[in-house]
Amino acid sequence: MPVLTATDYAAPFLLSNRHLNTVFPTLFRRIAPALYQRERIPTPDNDFLDLDFSRTGSRSAVIILHGLEGNSTRVYVTGMVHIFNDSGFDTVSMNFRGCSGESNKALRFYHSGETGDLQTVIDHISPHYDHIHLVGFSLGGNVMLKYVGEKGTSIPKIVKSAVAVSVPVDLLDSSTELEKRHNAIYRMRFIRSLGEKLTEKAKAYPNDISLQGFSAIRTFREFDDRYTAPLHGFRDALDYWRQSSSVFYLQGISIPTLLINALDDPFLGKGCYPFDAASANPNFHLETPENGGHVGFVTFSEKYYWSEKRAWQFIRHHR
């Protein structure tokens, strides 16, 4: 019996184009900054993670994971912080290694399949809460889904539910889609930002990271072949994508989990809509609105965007 949730999102008329719905929040959304309290925690490999807490005094917390080259200040994170704070949840916005405004200490940084850091965060905050929920966007959503799937029935009992938004669950498929001409601006923006982080990292590890020829990199396959894979123990980009794609872990999900991927998301190919997995696993819910772009789902008439309200509804139901 398929477990596919119905969707009621309709893009505003002016934002029915997938690219407009994708870029509008970044360029034009006005939302109050979250009132964060930063806490730096150690990792088992002697590095650190910066967590931004927004507390209401609740015994329930939502851990929020940002997307590629994002951080806790991005408007999509801030919107999610506000809707959960307003309904009485604490939030913990996790900055991936190197994304908090300061380069991390280790040679490695973050990637789409790194779930150990999420476990470190869960372990750190668990003594202070009775219930923990997870929300992940894009790359952060892939990390979250992979974590929930690979943990299976051994997932900590304190973790009650999870919501993922605009997730490239099949990294090969998504990388192929991002190589298309209509995605050139996004692709080069990401690669440029990653290059800036590598420039800082190379200062600390000049014998391990070379930027010679970096300007010739035009695709994620080239970037991941040269940097992501070797720095994180993978053979090459294909090996990294195969081991890190959450689509291969969805069958193991054992807690209520919702994936929202718009059918017009410019970053996602056909492999990123796992209908078969949703049909086979009653704990895994897939919602595929016709519109929404990538981490868009803009609504003009209300304070919160549709994806924020949908995540709140799902988690509230499973709190």
Tab-separated table of C-alpha atoms in Angstrom:
chain	number	residue	atom	x	y	z
A	1	MET	CA	0.000	0.000	0.000
A	2	PRO	CA	1.716	3.231	-1.090
A	3	VAL	CA	2.344	5.754	1.647
A	4	LEU	CA	2.240	8.983	-0.334
A	5	THR	CA	0.974	12.094	1.408
A	6	ALA	CA	-1.275	14.482	-0.481
A	7	THR	CA	-0.047	17.991	-1.178
A	8	ASP	CA	-1.888	21.273	-1.317
A	9	TYR	CA	0.929	23.657	-2.312
A	10	ALA	CA	0.216	26.016	-5.182
A	11	ALA	CA	2.922	28.443	-6.240
A	12	PRO	CA	1.991	32.132	-6.487
A	13	PHE	CA	1.226	33.037	-10.085
A	14	LEU	CA	4.354	35.172	-10.440
A	15	LEU	CA	6.544	32.348	-9.083
A	16	SER	CA	5.231	29.417	-11.087
A	17	ASN	CA	8.631	29.275	-12.798
A	18	ARG	CA	10.899	26.867	-10.908
A	19	HIS	CA	13.929	29.149	-10.973
A	20	LEU	CA	11.981	32.139	-9.671
A	21	ASN	CA	10.586	30.072	-6.788
A	22	THR	CA	14.145	28.902	-6.024
A	23	VAL	CA	15.866	32.293	-5.936
A	24	PHE	CA	13.075	34.482	-4.552
A	25	PRO	CA	13.585	33.618	-0.849
A	26	THR	CA	17.326	34.320	-0.979
A	27	LEU	CA	16.928	37.635	-2.757
A	28	PHE	CA	13.698	39.048	-1.361
A	29	ARG	CA	12.435	37.295	1.771
A	30	ARG	CA	12.534	39.522	4.838
A	31	ILE	CA	12.523	37.625	8.114
A	32	ALA	CA	13.799	38.552	11.559
A	33	PRO	CA	17.116	36.958	12.535
A	34	ALA	CA	16.911	34.069	14.958
A	35	LEU	CA	17.977	34.855	18.521
A	36	TYR	CA	20.775	32.324	18.662
A	37	GLN	CA	23.025	31.242	21.480
A	38	ARG	CA	26.116	29.602	20.002
A	39	GLU	CA	27.733	26.587	21.569
A	40	ARG	CA	30.901	24.959	20.270
A	41	ILE	CA	31.162	21.240	20.931
A	42	PRO	CA	34.087	18.856	20.340
A	43	THR	CA	34.005	15.960	17.895
A	44	PRO	CA	35.588	12.543	18.484
A	45	ASP	CA	38.389	13.386	16.026
A	46	ASN	CA	39.432	16.534	17.948
A	47	ASP	CA	37.642	18.971	15.670
A	48	PHE	CA	34.594	21.080	16.549
A	49	LEU	CA	31.004	21.817	15.566
A	50	ASP	CA	29.220	25.137	16.108
A	51	LEU	CA	25.584	24.797	17.144
A	52	ASP	CA	23.149	27.704	17.265
A	53	PHE	CA	20.411	27.208	19.863
A	54	SER	CA	17.120	29.101	19.941
A	55	ARG	CA	15.512	28.112	23.222
A	56	THR	CA	11.959	28.410	24.491
A	57	GLY	CA	12.409	26.289	27.609
A	58	SER	CA	10.923	23.234	25.934
A	59	ARG	CA	11.765	19.590	26.545
A	60	SER	CA	11.361	19.000	22.781
A	61	ALA	CA	13.995	20.090	20.262
A	62	VAL	CA	14.246	20.257	16.492
A	63	ILE	CA	17.722	19.850	14.989
A	64	ILE	CA	17.944	21.745	11.676
A	65	LEU	CA	20.537	20.866	9.007
A	66	HIS	CA	21.302	23.390	6.253
A	67	GLY	CA	22.153	22.767	2.618
A	68	LEU	CA	25.348	22.887	0.552
A	69	GLU	CA	27.428	25.942	1.490
A	70	GLY	CA	24.679	27.178	3.791
A	71	ASN	CA	24.712	27.940	7.504
A	72	SER	CA	22.364	28.674	10.376
A	73	THR	CA	21.619	32.220	9.168
A	74	ARG	CA	20.065	31.262	5.829
A	75	VAL	CA	16.455	32.368	5.524
A	76	TYR	CA	15.174	28.822	5.018
A	77	VAL	CA	16.763	27.828	8.345
A	78	THR	CA	15.566	30.975	10.106
A	79	GLY	CA	11.999	30.458	8.915
A	80	MET	CA	11.998	26.936	10.311
A	81	VAL	CA	13.475	28.165	13.595
A	82	HIS	CA	10.705	30.737	14.011
A	83	ILE	CA	7.782	28.445	13.257
A	84	PHE	CA	8.975	25.852	15.759
A	85	ASN	CA	9.899	28.408	18.417
A	86	ASP	CA	6.461	29.991	18.027
A	87	SER	CA	4.858	26.618	18.744
A	88	GLY	CA	6.990	25.909	21.803
A	89	PHE	CA	9.942	23.879	20.487
A	90	ASP	CA	13.610	24.586	21.080
A	91	THR	CA	15.699	24.494	17.908
A	92	VAL	CA	19.327	23.561	17.333
A	93	SER	CA	20.691	24.819	14.017
A	94	MET	CA	23.714	22.718	13.185
A	95	ASN	CA	26.510	24.327	11.171
A	96	PHE	CA	28.453	21.739	9.210
A	97	ARG	CA	32.221	21.760	9.609
A	98	GLY	CA	33.679	24.920	8.106
A	99	CYS	CA	30.273	26.583	7.628
A	100	SER	CA	29.994	28.602	10.844
A	101	GLY	CA	32.271	31.443	9.754
A	102	GLU	CA	35.488	29.723	10.815
A	103	SER	CA	37.435	26.982	9.080
A	104	ASN	CA	37.406	23.704	10.986
A	105	LYS	CA	40.675	22.263	12.285
A	106	ALA	CA	40.785	18.879	10.550
A	107	LEU	CA	41.844	18.261	6.955
A	108	ARG	CA	38.373	16.908	6.210
A	109	PHE	CA	35.300	19.146	6.148
A	110	TYR	CA	31.692	18.131	5.427
A	111	HIS	CA	29.983	16.115	2.722
A	112	SER	CA	26.627	14.639	1.722
A	113	GLY	CA	27.096	11.309	3.473
A	114	GLU	CA	28.688	12.363	6.772
A	115	THR	CA	26.301	11.221	9.491
A	116	GLY	CA	28.737	10.934	12.386
A	117	ASP	CA	28.544	14.644	13.181
A	118	LEU	CA	24.747	14.481	13.397
A	119	GLN	CA	25.093	11.631	15.891
A	120	THR	CA	27.533	13.764	17.893
A	121	VAL	CA	24.941	16.554	18.068
A	122	ILE	CA	22.152	14.169	19.092
A	123	ASP	CA	24.356	12.677	21.811
A	124	HIS	CA	25.271	16.152	23.065
A	125	ILE	CA	21.745	17.502	23.430
A	126	SER	CA	19.932	14.292	24.454
A	127	PRO	CA	20.409	14.761	28.229
A	128	HIS	CA	18.478	18.041	28.027
A	129	TYR	CA	15.403	16.854	26.087
A	130	ASP	CA	12.682	14.236	26.114
A	131	HIS	CA	12.033	14.326	22.355
A	132	ILE	CA	14.210	15.243	19.367
A	133	HIS	CA	13.016	15.800	15.797
A	134	LEU	CA	15.113	16.372	12.663
A	135	VAL	CA	14.668	18.774	9.736
A	136	GLY	CA	17.127	18.811	6.829
A	137	PHE	CA	17.389	20.849	3.643
A	138	SER	CA	19.016	19.694	0.403
A	139	LEU	CA	22.481	18.286	1.297
A	140	GLY	CA	21.497	18.427	4.976
A	141	GLY	CA	18.356	16.508	4.126
A	142	ASN	CA	20.424	13.796	2.464
A	143	VAL	CA	22.625	13.538	5.558
A	144	MET	CA	19.528	13.307	7.742
A	145	LEU	CA	17.757	10.671	5.617
A	146	LYS	CA	20.922	8.586	5.370
A	147	TYR	CA	21.365	8.782	9.135
A	148	VAL	CA	17.780	7.714	9.865
A	149	GLY	CA	17.960	4.920	7.286
A	150	GLU	CA	21.314	3.493	8.272
A	151	LYS	CA	20.400	3.538	11.967
A	152	GLY	CA	17.181	1.667	11.269
A	153	THR	CA	15.622	0.247	14.408
A	154	SER	CA	18.758	1.141	16.400
A	155	ILE	CA	18.089	4.877	16.056
A	156	PRO	CA	18.094	6.538	19.505
A	157	LYS	CA	14.602	6.300	20.990
A	158	ILE	CA	14.660	10.017	21.755
A	159	VAL	CA	14.529	10.771	17.988
A	160	LYS	CA	10.831	10.762	17.129
A	161	SER	CA	10.414	12.045	13.545
A	162	ALA	CA	12.179	13.652	10.602
A	163	VAL	CA	11.355	15.979	7.689
A	164	ALA	CA	13.557	16.515	4.629
A	165	VAL	CA	13.049	19.274	2.047
A	166	SER	CA	14.387	19.423	-1.542
A	167	VAL	CA	16.812	16.533	-1.214
A	168	PRO	CA	19.113	15.089	-3.900
A	169	VAL	CA	18.635	11.564	-2.565
A	170	ASP	CA	20.435	10.179	-5.635
A	171	LEU	CA	23.679	12.173	-5.833
A	172	LEU	CA	24.704	10.854	-9.249
A	173	ASP	CA	21.334	11.762	-10.689
A	174	SER	CA	21.383	15.204	-9.090
A	175	SER	CA	24.950	15.912	-10.212
A	176	THR	CA	23.973	14.983	-13.766
A	177	GLU	CA	21.015	17.376	-13.550
A	178	LEU	CA	23.204	20.173	-12.207
A	179	GLU	CA	25.521	19.824	-15.196
A	180	LYS	CA	22.727	20.938	-17.505
A	181	ARG	CA	22.906	24.388	-19.022
A	182	HIS	CA	19.940	25.813	-17.111
A	183	ASN	CA	21.763	25.150	-13.830
A	184	ALA	CA	25.091	26.744	-14.757
A	185	ILE	CA	24.678	29.769	-12.473
A	186	TYR	CA	23.862	27.632	-9.410
A	187	ARG	CA	26.645	25.164	-10.161
A	188	MET	CA	29.384	27.746	-10.554
A	189	ARG	CA	28.218	29.661	-7.488
A	190	PHE	CA	28.548	26.516	-5.369
A	191	ILE	CA	31.928	25.606	-6.825
A	192	ARG	CA	33.235	29.136	-6.264
A	193	SER	CA	32.110	29.061	-2.636
A	194	LEU	CA	33.682	25.645	-2.086
A	195	GLY	CA	36.880	26.985	-3.634
A	196	GLU	CA	36.984	29.790	-1.081
A	197	LYS	CA	36.820	27.237	1.725
A	198	LEU	CA	39.557	25.164	0.099
A	199	THR	CA	41.765	28.243	-0.162
A	200	GLU	CA	41.539	28.690	3.611
A	201	LYS	CA	42.040	24.969	4.224
A	202	ALA	CA	45.114	24.901	1.976
A	203	LYS	CA	46.825	27.455	4.237
A	204	ALA	CA	46.699	24.943	7.094
A	205	TYR	CA	47.386	21.885	4.906
A	206	PRO	CA	49.589	23.045	2.014
A	207	ASN	CA	50.973	19.550	1.404
A	208	ASP	CA	47.524	17.979	1.163
A	209	ILE	CA	45.502	20.481	-0.868
A	210	SER	CA	46.576	22.003	-4.160
A	211	LEU	CA	44.508	24.666	-5.879
A	212	GLN	CA	46.510	24.516	-9.070
A	213	GLY	CA	44.051	24.213	-11.937
A	214	PHE	CA	41.025	24.783	-9.710
A	215	SER	CA	39.722	27.505	-12.038
A	216	ALA	CA	39.193	24.862	-14.733
A	217	ILE	CA	36.692	22.897	-12.614
A	218	ARG	CA	33.205	23.211	-14.056
A	219	THR	CA	31.234	20.261	-12.644
A	220	PHE	CA	30.615	18.588	-9.304
A	221	ARG	CA	32.087	15.385	-10.678
A	222	GLU	CA	35.370	17.185	-11.305
A	223	PHE	CA	35.275	18.791	-7.861
A	224	ASP	CA	34.347	15.599	-6.030
A	225	ASP	CA	36.905	13.530	-7.954
A	226	ARG	CA	39.702	15.917	-7.037
A	227	TYR	CA	38.746	17.024	-3.515
A	228	THR	CA	35.701	15.529	-1.784
A	229	ALA	CA	36.478	11.882	-2.522
A	230	PRO	CA	40.181	11.744	-1.574
A	231	LEU	CA	39.801	14.004	1.466
A	232	HIS	CA	37.072	11.771	2.903
A	233	GLY	CA	38.285	8.285	2.030
A	234	PHE	CA	36.376	7.581	-1.179
A	235	ARG	CA	37.917	6.176	-4.353
A	236	ASP	CA	36.415	8.793	-6.670
A	237	ALA	CA	33.260	10.851	-7.193
A	238	LEU	CA	31.189	7.840	-8.250
A	239	ASP	CA	32.227	5.903	-5.168
A	240	TYR	CA	31.395	8.908	-2.967
A	241	TRP	CA	27.978	9.370	-4.548
A	242	ARG	CA	27.151	5.659	-4.364
A	243	GLN	CA	28.052	5.348	-0.680
A	244	SER	CA	26.494	8.671	0.353
A	245	SER	CA	23.179	8.750	-1.531
A	246	SER	CA	20.337	8.414	0.966
A	247	VAL	CA	18.130	6.693	-1.630
A	248	PHE	CA	19.965	3.452	-0.815
A	249	TYR	CA	19.076	3.709	2.883
A	250	LEU	CA	15.392	4.619	2.770
A	251	GLN	CA	14.237	1.026	3.273
A	252	GLY	CA	15.790	1.082	6.754
A	253	ILE	CA	13.804	4.063	8.058
A	254	SER	CA	11.917	3.091	11.205
A	255	ILE	CA	10.530	6.427	12.479
A	256	PRO	CA	7.937	8.699	10.821
A	257	THR	CA	9.853	10.512	8.080
A	258	LEU	CA	8.626	12.910	5.403
A	259	LEU	CA	10.460	13.871	2.211
A	260	ILE	CA	9.167	16.885	0.262
A	261	ASN	CA	10.605	17.171	-3.275
A	262	ALA	CA	8.910	19.478	-5.757
A	263	LEU	CA	8.491	17.939	-9.205
A	264	ASP	CA	9.920	21.112	-10.784
A	265	ASP	CA	13.040	21.249	-8.582
A	266	PRO	CA	15.825	22.283	-10.990
A	267	PHE	CA	18.456	20.334	-8.999
A	268	LEU	CA	16.714	16.962	-9.049
A	269	GLY	CA	16.472	14.271	-11.709
A	270	LYS	CA	14.073	11.327	-11.858
A	271	GLY	CA	16.102	9.285	-9.397
A	272	CYS	CA	15.391	11.810	-6.663
A	273	TYR	CA	11.708	10.897	-6.459
A	274	PRO	CA	11.759	7.530	-4.613
A	275	PHE	CA	8.138	6.462	-5.068
A	276	ASP	CA	9.006	2.778	-4.773
A	277	ALA	CA	10.673	3.322	-1.383
A	278	ALA	CA	7.615	5.186	-0.132
A	279	SER	CA	5.366	2.377	-1.321
A	280	ALA	CA	7.480	-0.253	0.418
A	281	ASN	CA	8.093	1.454	3.779
A	282	PRO	CA	5.115	2.680	5.848
A	283	ASN	CA	7.416	4.907	7.909
A	284	PHE	CA	8.659	6.836	4.873
A	285	HIS	CA	6.290	9.432	3.402
A	286	LEU	CA	6.950	11.144	0.075
A	287	GLU	CA	5.262	14.371	-0.950
A	288	THR	CA	5.817	15.751	-4.466
A	289	PRO	CA	4.132	19.112	-5.145
A	290	GLU	CA	3.976	20.155	-8.783
A	291	ASN	CA	5.792	23.403	-7.966
A	292	GLY	CA	8.173	24.711	-5.335
A	293	GLY	CA	11.580	24.865	-6.971
A	294	HIS	CA	14.577	24.064	-4.775
A	295	VAL	CA	13.987	25.018	-1.131
A	296	GLY	CA	11.384	27.493	-2.361
A	297	PHE	CA	7.698	26.822	-1.640
A	298	VAL	CA	7.058	30.553	-1.365
A	299	THR	CA	3.745	31.832	-0.038
A	300	PHE	CA	2.971	35.549	-0.110
A	301	SER	CA	-0.149	35.737	2.040
A	302	GLU	CA	1.163	34.197	5.264
A	303	LYS	CA	4.096	34.630	7.626
A	304	TYR	CA	5.506	31.182	7.005
A	305	TYR	CA	6.281	29.385	3.770
A	306	TRP	CA	4.344	26.256	2.858
A	307	SER	CA	7.286	23.894	3.546
A	308	GLU	CA	7.680	25.327	7.047
A	309	LYS	CA	4.025	24.798	7.855
A	310	ARG	CA	4.124	21.294	6.396
A	311	ALA	CA	7.182	20.340	8.476
A	312	TRP	CA	5.552	21.761	11.605
A	313	GLN	CA	2.321	19.838	10.952
A	314	PHE	CA	4.158	16.563	10.457
A	315	ILE	CA	6.389	16.901	13.504
A	316	ARG	CA	3.577	18.147	15.728
A	317	HIS	CA	1.596	15.052	14.769
A	318	HIS	CA	4.504	12.812	15.784
A	319	ARG	CA	5.862	14.699	18.801
